[in-house]
Amino acid sequence: MSDEYSAAAGPTLLVPLRNLLEQAGASPDVKYLAGEVQSFDELLRPENLDKLAEASPGVLAFLAFHPGVDTPVTDYVKAGSLASDSGRRVLVLFSSSARVFSPTDSDDASIFSGAVAIPGVKVDAAIQPAYEMIRVLFEPDPSPPLPGIALFKDFTDSEVVYAGLSGLASAGDVAGRLRDIFALAAEAGADASDRRFADVVSVALEKRRIPHQRTGRRSAREWFVRGYLFLWDNRSDIIAVISAVG
Amino acid sequence: MPLLVGERGAEGVVEVADALFREAVAFGVLASGHEILVEQLELYLPRAVGLAAILAVAEPAGLAFGNEAFPYWPNSEQWSPSLPLAGFTSSTVGPRPSQVLASLTDAWLTALAGPSRSARHSLLLAVLSYTRDEGLWPALELAIELAGSGYLLNPTDLEAVVTLLLGARNAVGSDAEMVSRLLGGVDLESTESLVSGSLTTDWVVLGQPTSPAVGSLVERILRSLMRRAADARGSSGLDEWVLNQQRLFNAIGPLLRAIRSVMPQMPLPLEAVMTNLSEIGADAGGFCGTIKLNVAGDPSYGLLVQAALPVMFEFRRRIGEGWEERLCRERVLVPDELRPLMLEIEGDWPAELSAVVDPRSPFTKAQIASHDARCPRPWKELSYALAHPFVCVMRPERRGPELVRGASSLPPDLSGHPLVVEMCARHGATTHAAVRESLARASRSRPSRFLTDRDRLLLGYVWAVAAGTAPIVNQIDLTAGFPAPGSSRPAELDDDLVQAVAAAAAELNGALLRQAMSGIVELLARDEPADAVVPLIALKLVLPWSAEICDALAAAFCGTGDFRAARGEVQASLQLQARQGERWRLLATLLAHEPDTKETVRLAEAIAELWA
């Protein structure tokens, strides 16, 4: 008999950001025939993003990776422990290579159907949704390399901290690094004020010798909306990791 | 994939047994959640008894379960101590089909015999036994499969058991500890101890913070429901669609309520998935309720369109471009196979929701009419495979499927039938217009004894909307699963008029059958079978569940030398009425024309002796 429920337990449950934003603004119990579906214009209003942040567990994270190139990260996401590693205190988002129209899981191949790495062939990462999100986050400065994870407290004018995941050879290495990052981010998210969040996370990352960059103070909302719309227009999407654990 | 398999060369008989076994499962699935009466079960049970007799003859000849796993729990009559107490069937070990059929019928009788607690007790013991052997998650999957296979006439049993198990697991450190504490002194090895023993559950307290183990189990339950929703979208025809909708409705509500009971603080992403599943459950409940209440007639392609159009209208209005993809992937309203057809809109969308909610609106009628010719046959109406479960659960007032008109054929005009005219007059409807109005209402109604209070409330609401005296409620009460009934009162049903309409329709359909068959019998007697085939096929479109027509078609095909087509008709006829020795003998004769059928011919002859 297996009592092991805390480790990777099959594919990770995922939900499109659209559904999440709709849920954040939904009234309890009673739905219209069409549920809470809304147009993009309505969905991306500042108040809806704020509701998402309010209803989120404390820290928002955007995991940026190229599914065809950053295979240790892809393997880690597919392996299924991302939800239990991040727990309820960190809401992890990442980009999908295709639009996602309903809750799904990490067995859904369309989410990762980016360019496949072929030895000796250089893959153009400039068209990758995750790359676009990070490029928009850091512009006009040069963006840091993928893979990495952007951590932020909410959608106000605040700093985003981007921790690198480069050079990790296996899904196990990625899991180890991310567990450290999630733990310190969750701690910072619970204790630090909005304005001090980036400082606290940055110091904690530095102590663990985890390479990272800060964006400087900027509108996380503007970044997010611009990036999201760009992805959607290019038939990509942002999805959230669901965790019932922790 | 066949559920039942036989020795090489036994396929002809095994196919009939397999279909009848699946039919029994379908009865259980349809009956679950509709609070059927004992008389409805009594209407169906002789068919299960017939199947048991067939299995008793066929099993010694090698009929067994195949590779499709079917869930089981024990029954009180035919369970040997060497058999596991619960699990999934296999081609190599475990209970025989007859034993599992007995478990299924035993479960129905138990549920209707008294308080639901006994079925709940059986489910809990089965799940605990399987947890001990395989772990809690496989056992929870078994519980969901048992519910989806027609064992649980009351879906709240699933909710109660899953709630208890999640709550219990939340309080302990391992599956083994949970089993041990729940069982107390009950010995899982002893069937006697299991049946008579009482479980220790007072230590289970709900509402505590969710442990990682239970969090993981919750995620698995949600993934399982999402997979079941995807499977339902992939249904291959209306039969499967109707059963899958019922399964979704029976599983989603109870399981989501169980999850909420152990997870009072729900994270936002999880809540978003729960909401999506609740919407699917509400759609499924609405669809199944519409079928039961008969407000839109028997299941048909048109009913699918009517159910989907209001949601399509709202998705289009709110989302704009791309609404189709989202609707198809998020809800279970448009079968994958019918996507191109159902999304092809004839004419312009109306401005008001009311024009798509009303099944009689020109817009709705235009959609159905424009699709009709291209709608694949399996989606037009229920097949004969579901005829008996459908009639026994949803239309027992018709007594049997033999004289039921196909949903896609024109109904007979009953307005001049003496039974209807007399009953209308008794209700004060004497003019032709008043009779027609009463008739329209009665033919879209049900006798009240087969409806629950909530059913009648909903019926009252539907009628009030149709009469324009109640507004269309564009809301779904996710906690209840059915559309909110608003402020309408329960419908006052004219039972005698509804019965008169059913009797008049059966009489007219019977007269039609007799008249048509007399001409066909004449053709067959004159040895002109080829001339009989075309009118028989036309007649079968009107009365698709008539075994008599299948028999005549078999005879006509035999006459033309097409023995394979004749065999198909006899098998259909046997599925509709299996307790006919003559039919089994005819099947044996027809199978003898095919190569390598010695075994199945012998088997068919042996079964024929049961009803010689």
Coordinates of C-alpha atoms in Angstrom, one line a residue, chain B residues 67-590:
Chain B
N67 CA -9.8 -7.0 -20.7
E68 CA -12.2 -4.1 -20.0
A69 CA -12.1 -3.7 -16.2
F70 CA -15.5 -3.4 -14.6
P71 CA -15.9 -2.5 -10.9
Y72 CA -17.5 -4.9 -8.4
W73 CA -18.4 -5.4 -4.8
P74 CA -19.9 -8.5 -3.3
N75 CA -23.5 -9.7 -3.1
S76 CA -25.3 -11.5 -0.4
E77 CA -26.0 -14.7 -2.4
Q78 CA -23.2 -15.7 -4.8
W79 CA -19.9 -14.7 -3.3
S80 CA -17.4 -17.3 -2.4
P81 CA -14.9 -16.6 0.5
S82 CA -12.0 -16.9 -2.0
L83 CA -13.1 -13.9 -4.0
P84 CA -11.8 -10.4 -3.2
L85 CA -14.5 -8.2 -1.6
A86 CA -14.1 -5.4 -4.2
G87 CA -12.1 -4.4 -7.1
F88 CA -12.1 -4.5 -10.9
T89 CA -12.8 -7.6 -13.1
S90 CA -10.1 -9.2 -15.0
S91 CA -9.9 -11.9 -17.7
T92 CA -7.8 -14.2 -15.4
V93 CA -9.0 -13.9 -11.8
G94 CA -12.0 -12.6 -9.8
P95 CA -15.7 -13.0 -10.0
R96 CA -17.6 -14.3 -13.0
P97 CA -20.0 -12.1 -15.0
S98 CA -23.0 -13.8 -13.3
Q99 CA -21.7 -13.0 -9.9
V100 CA -21.1 -9.3 -10.8
L101 CA -24.6 -9.1 -12.3
A102 CA -26.0 -10.4 -9.1
S103 CA -24.0 -7.7 -7.2
L104 CA -25.5 -5.1 -9.4
T105 CA -29.1 -6.2 -9.0
D106 CA -28.5 -6.9 -5.3
A107 CA -27.4 -3.2 -5.0
W108 CA -30.6 -2.0 -6.6
L109 CA -32.8 -4.1 -4.4
T110 CA -30.9 -3.0 -1.3
A111 CA -31.2 0.6 -2.2
L112 CA -35.0 0.4 -2.8
A113 CA -35.7 -2.0 0.1
G114 CA -35.0 0.5 2.8
P115 CA -32.9 3.4 4.0
S116 CA -30.0 4.2 1.8
R117 CA -27.6 3.5 4.6
S118 CA -27.2 -0.1 3.6
A119 CA -25.9 0.7 0.1
R120 CA -23.7 3.3 1.7
H121 CA -22.4 0.6 4.1
S122 CA -21.6 -1.7 1.2
L123 CA -19.8 1.0 -0.6
L124 CA -17.7 2.0 2.4
L125 CA -16.7 -1.6 3.2
A126 CA -15.8 -2.2 -0.5
V127 CA -13.7 0.9 -0.5
L128 CA -12.0 0.0 2.8
S129 CA -11.2 -3.5 1.6
Y130 CA -9.7 -2.1 -1.6
T131 CA -7.8 0.5 0.3
R132 CA -6.2 -2.2 2.5
D133 CA -5.0 -4.0 -0.7
E134 CA -4.2 -1.1 -3.1
G135 CA -4.2 2.2 -1.2
L136 CA -6.8 4.9 -0.7
W137 CA -6.6 6.6 -4.1
P138 CA -7.2 3.4 -6.1
A139 CA -10.1 2.8 -3.7
L140 CA -11.6 6.2 -4.3
E141 CA -11.3 5.6 -8.0
L142 CA -13.1 2.3 -7.4
A143 CA -15.9 4.2 -5.6
I144 CA -16.3 6.6 -8.5
E145 CA -16.3 3.7 -11.0
L146 CA -19.0 1.9 -8.9
A147 CA -21.1 5.0 -9.0
G148 CA -20.6 5.4 -12.7
S149 CA -21.5 1.7 -13.3
G150 CA -24.9 1.8 -11.9
Y151 CA -24.4 0.4 -8.4
L152 CA -25.5 3.5 -6.5
L153 CA -29.1 4.5 -7.0
N154 CA -28.6 7.2 -4.5
P155 CA -25.5 9.4 -5.5
T156 CA -25.4 10.9 -2.0
D157 CA -23.9 7.6 -0.9
L158 CA -20.8 8.5 -2.9
E159 CA -20.7 11.9 -1.3
A160 CA -21.1 10.5 2.3
V161 CA -18.4 7.8 1.8
V162 CA -15.9 10.1 0.1
T163 CA -16.4 12.8 2.7
L164 CA -15.9 10.3 5.5
L165 CA -12.7 8.8 3.9
L166 CA -11.2 12.2 3.2
G167 CA -12.0 13.4 6.7
A168 CA -10.6 10.2 8.2
R169 CA -7.4 10.3 6.1
N170 CA -6.9 13.9 7.1
A171 CA -6.7 12.9 10.8
V172 CA -4.2 10.0 10.4
G173 CA -0.7 9.5 9.0
S174 CA -1.3 6.6 6.6
D175 CA -3.9 4.8 4.6
A176 CA -3.3 1.7 6.8
E177 CA -4.0 3.6 10.0
M178 CA -7.2 5.0 8.6
V179 CA -8.4 1.5 7.6
S180 CA -7.5 0.1 11.0
R181 CA -9.2 2.9 13.0
L182 CA -12.4 2.9 10.8
L183 CA -12.8 -0.8 11.0
G184 CA -12.3 -1.1 14.7
G185 CA -13.1 -4.8 15.5
V186 CA -14.5 -5.6 12.0
D187 CA -12.6 -8.4 10.3
L188 CA -12.2 -7.6 6.6
E189 CA -11.4 -11.3 5.9
S190 CA -14.8 -12.4 7.1
T191 CA -17.8 -11.6 5.0
E192 CA -20.1 -12.3 7.9
S193 CA -18.1 -9.9 10.2
L194 CA -18.2 -7.3 7.4
V195 CA -21.9 -7.4 6.9
S196 CA -22.9 -7.4 10.5
G197 CA -20.0 -5.3 11.9
S198 CA -20.3 -1.6 12.6
L199 CA -17.6 0.8 11.8
T200 CA -16.0 3.3 14.1
T201 CA -16.4 6.8 12.6
D202 CA -17.0 9.1 15.6
W203 CA -13.4 10.1 15.7
V204 CA -13.6 11.7 12.2
V205 CA -14.0 15.5 12.4
L206 CA -14.4 17.6 9.3
G207 CA -13.2 21.2 8.8
Q208 CA -9.6 20.7 10.0
P209 CA -6.7 22.1 8.0
T210 CA -6.1 19.9 5.0
S211 CA -3.1 17.5 5.2
P212 CA -0.8 17.1 2.2
A213 CA -2.2 13.6 1.7
V214 CA -5.8 14.8 1.4
G215 CA -4.7 17.8 -0.7
S216 CA -3.1 15.3 -3.1
L217 CA -6.2 13.2 -3.1
V218 CA -8.3 16.2 -3.9
E219 CA -6.2 17.0 -6.9
R220 CA -6.5 13.5 -8.1
I221 CA -10.3 13.6 -7.7
L222 CA -10.4 16.8 -9.8
R223 CA -8.2 15.4 -12.4
S224 CA -10.3 12.3 -12.6
L225 CA -13.5 14.4 -13.1
M226 CA -11.8 16.4 -15.8
R227 CA -10.8 13.2 -17.6
R228 CA -14.4 12.0 -17.3
A229 CA -15.7 15.2 -18.8
A230 CA -13.2 14.8 -21.7
D231 CA -14.4 11.2 -22.1
A232 CA -18.0 12.5 -22.3
R233 CA -17.1 15.0 -25.0
G234 CA -15.7 12.1 -26.9
S235 CA -19.0 10.1 -26.8
S236 CA -19.7 8.2 -30.0
G237 CA -23.4 8.7 -30.1
L238 CA -26.5 9.8 -28.3
D239 CA -26.7 6.6 -26.2
E240 CA -23.2 7.2 -24.8
W241 CA -23.8 10.9 -24.4
V242 CA -26.9 10.5 -22.3
L243 CA -25.2 7.9 -20.1
N244 CA -22.1 10.0 -19.7
Q245 CA -24.2 13.1 -18.8
Q246 CA -25.9 11.1 -16.1
R247 CA -22.6 9.8 -14.9
L248 CA -21.1 13.4 -14.8
F249 CA -24.2 14.6 -12.9
N250 CA -24.1 11.7 -10.4
A251 CA -20.3 12.1 -9.7
I252 CA -19.5 15.8 -9.9
G253 CA -21.9 17.3 -7.3
P254 CA -21.3 14.6 -4.7
L255 CA -17.5 14.7 -5.1
L256 CA -17.3 18.5 -5.1
R257 CA -19.4 18.6 -2.0
A258 CA -17.1 16.0 -0.3
I259 CA -14.1 18.1 -1.2
R260 CA -15.6 21.3 0.2
S261 CA -16.4 19.5 3.4
V262 CA -12.7 18.7 4.0
M263 CA -11.3 21.9 2.5
P264 CA -13.2 24.9 3.8
Q265 CA -10.4 27.3 2.7
M266 CA -10.1 26.8 -1.0
P267 CA -7.2 28.4 -2.9
L268 CA -8.3 30.5 -5.8
P269 CA -6.9 28.2 -8.6
L270 CA -8.6 25.2 -7.1
E271 CA -11.8 27.2 -6.8
A272 CA -11.6 28.0 -10.5
V273 CA -11.5 24.3 -11.3
M274 CA -14.3 23.6 -8.9
T275 CA -16.4 26.2 -10.6
N276 CA -15.7 24.8 -14.0
L277 CA -16.7 21.3 -12.9
S278 CA -19.8 22.7 -11.2
E279 CA -20.9 24.3 -14.4
I280 CA -20.4 21.0 -16.2
G281 CA -22.4 19.2 -13.5
A282 CA -25.2 21.8 -13.7
D283 CA -25.3 21.4 -17.5
A284 CA -25.5 17.6 -17.1
G285 CA -28.2 17.9 -14.4
G286 CA -30.2 20.2 -16.7
F287 CA -29.9 17.8 -19.6
C288 CA -30.8 14.7 -17.6
G289 CA -33.7 16.6 -15.9
T290 CA -35.0 17.7 -19.3
I291 CA -35.1 14.1 -20.5
K292 CA -36.8 12.9 -17.3
L293 CA -39.4 15.6 -17.3
N294 CA -40.2 15.0 -21.0
V295 CA -40.5 18.7 -21.6
A296 CA -38.6 18.5 -24.9
G297 CA -39.6 14.9 -25.9
D298 CA -37.4 11.9 -26.1
P299 CA -33.7 12.3 -26.4
S300 CA -32.7 13.5 -29.9
Y301 CA -30.2 15.6 -31.7
G302 CA -32.6 18.5 -31.3
L303 CA -32.4 18.2 -27.6
L304 CA -28.6 18.6 -27.7
V305 CA -29.0 21.7 -29.8
Q306 CA -31.6 23.1 -27.4
A307 CA -29.4 22.5 -24.4
A308 CA -26.3 24.1 -26.0
L309 CA -27.8 27.1 -27.8
P310 CA -28.5 29.3 -24.7
V311 CA -24.9 28.8 -23.5
M312 CA -23.5 29.4 -27.0
F313 CA -25.5 32.6 -27.2
E314 CA -24.0 33.9 -23.9
F315 CA -20.5 32.8 -24.7
R316 CA -20.7 34.6 -28.0
R317 CA -22.2 37.7 -26.5
R318 CA -19.6 38.0 -23.7
I319 CA -16.4 36.7 -25.3
G320 CA -16.8 37.6 -29.0
E321 CA -14.2 36.1 -31.2
G322 CA -13.0 32.6 -30.2
W323 CA -16.1 31.8 -28.2
E324 CA -16.6 28.5 -30.0
E325 CA -13.3 26.9 -29.0
R326 CA -13.7 27.9 -25.4
L327 CA -17.3 26.7 -25.1
C328 CA -16.3 23.3 -26.6
R329 CA -13.4 22.8 -24.4
E330 CA -14.7 24.2 -21.1
R331 CA -18.2 22.7 -21.1
V332 CA -19.7 19.4 -22.0
L333 CA -22.4 20.6 -24.3
V334 CA -21.0 20.0 -27.8
P335 CA -19.8 16.5 -28.5
D336 CA -16.4 16.5 -30.2
E337 CA -17.8 14.5 -33.2
L338 CA -20.6 17.1 -33.7
R339 CA -18.5 20.3 -33.4
P340 CA -18.6 21.3 -37.0
L341 CA -22.3 20.6 -37.3
M342 CA -23.5 22.2 -34.1
L343 CA -21.3 25.3 -34.5
E344 CA -22.7 26.0 -37.9
I345 CA -25.3 28.6 -37.3
E346 CA -28.1 29.0 -39.7
G347 CA -29.1 32.7 -40.1
D348 CA -28.2 35.6 -37.8
W349 CA -28.1 35.2 -34.0
P350 CA -31.1 36.8 -32.4
A351 CA -30.7 39.8 -30.1
E352 CA -32.5 38.2 -27.1
L353 CA -31.7 35.2 -25.1
S354 CA -35.3 34.2 -25.0
A355 CA -35.2 33.4 -28.8
V356 CA -32.7 30.7 -28.2
V357 CA -34.1 29.3 -24.9
D358 CA -37.5 28.6 -26.4
P359 CA -37.3 25.3 -28.3
R360 CA -40.2 26.4 -30.5
S361 CA -38.5 29.6 -31.6
P362 CA -37.9 29.9 -35.3
F363 CA -34.2 30.3 -34.7
T364 CA -33.9 27.1 -32.7
K365 CA -36.0 25.2 -35.2
A366 CA -34.0 26.5 -38.1
Q367 CA -30.7 25.2 -36.5
I368 CA -32.1 21.7 -36.0
A369 CA -33.7 21.6 -39.4
S370 CA -30.5 22.7 -41.2
H371 CA -28.4 20.1 -39.4
D372 CA -30.9 17.2 -39.7
A373 CA -29.7 15.7 -43.0
R374 CA -26.1 15.8 -42.0
C375 CA -26.5 14.6 -38.4
P376 CA -24.9 11.1 -38.1
R377 CA -27.4 8.4 -37.4
P378 CA -26.1 7.5 -33.9
W379 CA -26.8 11.0 -32.8
K380 CA -30.4 11.3 -34.0
E381 CA -32.1 9.3 -31.3
L382 CA -31.4 6.6 -28.7
S383 CA -30.7 3.1 -30.2
Y384 CA -32.5 -0.1 -29.3
A385 CA -29.6 -0.9 -26.9
L386 CA -30.9 1.7 -24.5
A387 CA -34.6 1.2 -25.2
H388 CA -35.5 -0.8 -22.1
P389 CA -33.4 1.2 -19.6
F390 CA -34.8 4.4 -21.0
V391 CA -38.4 3.3 -20.8
C392 CA -38.1 1.6 -17.4
V393 CA -36.4 4.7 -15.8
M394 CA -37.7 7.7 -17.8
R395 CA -41.0 6.5 -19.4
P396 CA -42.4 3.6 -17.4
E397 CA -45.9 4.8 -18.2
R398 CA -45.3 3.4 -21.7
R399 CA -44.8 -0.1 -20.2
G400 CA -42.4 -1.2 -22.9
P401 CA -40.4 0.1 -25.9
E402 CA -42.1 -2.0 -28.6
L403 CA -44.6 0.7 -29.6
V404 CA -42.5 3.8 -29.0
R405 CA -42.1 6.1 -32.0
G406 CA -38.6 7.1 -32.9
A407 CA -37.7 10.6 -31.7
S408 CA -37.0 11.7 -35.2
S409 CA -40.3 10.5 -36.7
L410 CA -43.4 12.5 -36.7
P411 CA -45.7 11.8 -33.7
P412 CA -49.2 10.6 -34.5
D413 CA -52.1 13.1 -34.4
L414 CA -54.0 12.2 -31.2
S415 CA -56.4 15.1 -31.1
G416 CA -59.2 13.0 -32.5
H417 CA -58.6 9.9 -30.5
P418 CA -61.6 9.0 -28.3
L419 CA -59.5 8.4 -25.2
V420 CA -57.9 11.8 -25.5
V421 CA -61.2 13.6 -26.5
E422 CA -63.0 12.0 -23.5
M423 CA -60.3 12.9 -21.0
C424 CA -60.0 16.4 -22.3
A425 CA -63.7 16.9 -22.0
R426 CA -63.5 15.7 -18.4
H427 CA -60.9 18.4 -17.8
G428 CA -63.1 21.1 -19.5
A429 CA -61.3 21.2 -22.9
T430 CA -64.1 20.7 -25.4
T431 CA -63.1 22.9 -28.4
H432 CA -60.6 21.5 -30.9
A433 CA -58.1 24.3 -30.0
A434 CA -58.5 23.5 -26.3
V435 CA -58.0 19.8 -26.9
R436 CA -54.9 20.5 -28.9
E437 CA -53.5 22.7 -26.2
S438 CA -54.2 20.1 -23.5
L439 CA -52.7 17.4 -25.7
A440 CA -49.5 19.4 -26.3
R441 CA -49.0 19.9 -22.6
A442 CA -49.9 16.3 -21.7
S443 CA -47.6 14.8 -24.3
R444 CA -44.7 16.8 -22.8
S445 CA -45.4 15.7 -19.2
R446 CA -45.1 12.8 -16.9
P447 CA -47.4 11.0 -14.4
S448 CA -46.7 12.7 -11.1
R449 CA -45.9 9.5 -9.2
F450 CA -42.7 9.2 -11.2
L451 CA -41.6 12.7 -10.3
T452 CA -40.0 14.1 -7.2
D453 CA -41.2 17.4 -5.6
R454 CA -38.3 19.1 -7.2
D455 CA -39.1 17.7 -10.6
R456 CA -42.6 19.1 -10.3
L457 CA -41.3 22.4 -9.3
L458 CA -39.0 22.5 -12.3
L459 CA -41.9 21.4 -14.6
G460 CA -44.0 24.2 -13.3
Y461 CA -41.3 26.7 -14.0
V462 CA -40.7 25.4 -17.6
W463 CA -44.5 25.6 -18.3
A464 CA -44.6 29.1 -16.8
V465 CA -41.7 30.2 -19.0
A466 CA -43.4 28.7 -22.1
A467 CA -46.6 30.5 -21.2
G468 CA -44.8 33.8 -20.8
T469 CA -45.8 34.1 -17.1
A470 CA -42.3 33.6 -15.7
P471 CA -39.0 35.1 -16.7
I472 CA -36.1 33.1 -18.2
V473 CA -33.6 32.6 -15.4
N474 CA -30.1 33.0 -16.9
Q475 CA -28.5 31.5 -13.8
I476 CA -27.4 28.2 -12.6
D477 CA -27.5 27.3 -8.9
L478 CA -24.2 25.5 -8.7
T479 CA -25.0 24.0 -5.3
A480 CA -28.1 22.4 -6.6
G481 CA -27.1 21.3 -10.1
F482 CA -30.4 22.1 -11.7
P483 CA -31.6 25.5 -13.1
A484 CA -33.0 27.5 -10.3
P485 CA -36.8 27.1 -10.3
G486 CA -37.5 30.7 -9.5
S487 CA -40.7 31.5 -7.7
S488 CA -43.0 29.1 -9.6
R489 CA -45.1 26.6 -7.9
P490 CA -45.0 22.8 -8.4
A491 CA -46.9 21.8 -11.5
E492 CA -50.4 20.5 -11.1
L493 CA -50.2 17.4 -13.3
D494 CA -53.2 15.9 -15.1
D495 CA -52.1 12.3 -14.6
D496 CA -55.2 10.8 -16.2
L497 CA -54.7 12.9 -19.3
V498 CA -51.0 12.0 -19.5
Q499 CA -51.9 8.4 -19.2
A500 CA -54.6 8.7 -21.8
V501 CA -52.2 10.3 -24.2
A502 CA -49.6 7.5 -23.6
A503 CA -52.3 4.9 -24.1
A504 CA -53.7 6.5 -27.2
A505 CA -50.3 6.8 -28.8
A506 CA -49.5 3.2 -28.0
E507 CA -52.9 2.2 -29.5
L508 CA -52.3 4.2 -32.7
N509 CA -48.7 2.9 -33.1
G510 CA -49.9 -0.6 -32.5
A511 CA -52.5 -0.2 -35.2
L512 CA -49.9 1.1 -37.5
L513 CA -47.6 -1.8 -36.8
R514 CA -50.4 -4.4 -37.2
Q515 CA -51.6 -2.9 -40.5
A516 CA -48.0 -2.6 -41.9
M517 CA -47.1 -6.1 -40.8
S518 CA -50.1 -7.7 -42.3
G519 CA -49.0 -6.6 -45.7
I520 CA -45.4 -7.6 -45.0
V521 CA -46.4 -11.0 -43.8
E522 CA -48.3 -11.5 -47.0
L523 CA -45.2 -10.6 -49.0
L524 CA -43.1 -13.0 -47.1
A525 CA -45.8 -15.7 -47.4
R526 CA -45.8 -15.1 -51.2
D527 CA -42.0 -15.7 -51.1
E528 CA -41.3 -12.1 -52.1
P529 CA -38.8 -11.2 -49.4
A530 CA -36.9 -8.6 -51.4
D531 CA -40.1 -6.5 -51.7
A532 CA -40.6 -6.7 -47.9
V533 CA -37.2 -5.2 -47.0
V534 CA -37.8 -1.6 -48.0
P535 CA -41.2 -1.2 -46.2
L536 CA -39.7 -2.9 -43.2
I537 CA -36.8 -0.5 -43.0
A538 CA -39.2 2.4 -43.4
L539 CA -41.4 1.0 -40.6
K540 CA -38.3 0.5 -38.4
L541 CA -37.6 4.2 -38.7
V542 CA -41.0 4.9 -37.1
L543 CA -40.9 2.1 -34.5
P544 CA -37.1 1.6 -34.0
W545 CA -37.4 -0.5 -30.8
S546 CA -39.8 -3.2 -32.1
A547 CA -38.5 -6.7 -31.9
E548 CA -41.3 -7.8 -34.2
I549 CA -40.0 -5.6 -37.0
C550 CA -36.4 -6.9 -36.4
D551 CA -37.8 -10.5 -36.7
A552 CA -39.6 -9.7 -39.9
L553 CA -36.5 -8.1 -41.3
A554 CA -34.4 -11.1 -40.3
A555 CA -36.9 -13.3 -42.2
A556 CA -36.8 -11.0 -45.2
F557 CA -33.0 -11.0 -45.3
C558 CA -33.0 -14.8 -44.9
G559 CA -35.3 -15.0 -47.9
T560 CA -32.9 -12.9 -50.0
G561 CA -29.9 -15.1 -48.8
D562 CA -28.3 -12.3 -46.9
F563 CA -27.6 -14.3 -43.7
R564 CA -25.2 -11.9 -42.1
A565 CA -27.8 -9.0 -42.3
A566 CA -30.4 -11.4 -41.0
R567 CA -28.1 -12.4 -38.1
G568 CA -27.7 -8.7 -37.2
E569 CA -31.5 -8.3 -37.0
V570 CA -31.9 -11.4 -34.9
Q571 CA -29.2 -10.2 -32.5
A572 CA -31.1 -6.8 -32.2
S573 CA -34.3 -8.6 -31.7
L574 CA -32.7 -10.8 -28.9
Q575 CA -31.4 -7.6 -27.3
L576 CA -34.9 -6.3 -27.2
Q577 CA -36.5 -9.5 -26.1
A578 CA -34.1 -12.2 -25.1
R579 CA -36.4 -14.7 -23.5
Q580 CA -37.6 -16.3 -26.8
G581 CA -36.3 -19.8 -27.5
E582 CA -37.3 -19.5 -31.2
R583 CA -35.1 -16.4 -31.7
W584 CA -32.1 -18.2 -30.2
R585 CA -32.8 -21.2 -32.4
L586 CA -32.9 -18.9 -35.5
L587 CA -29.7 -17.3 -34.4
A588 CA -28.1 -20.8 -34.2
T589 CA -29.4 -21.6 -37.7
L590 CA -28.0 -18.3 -39.1

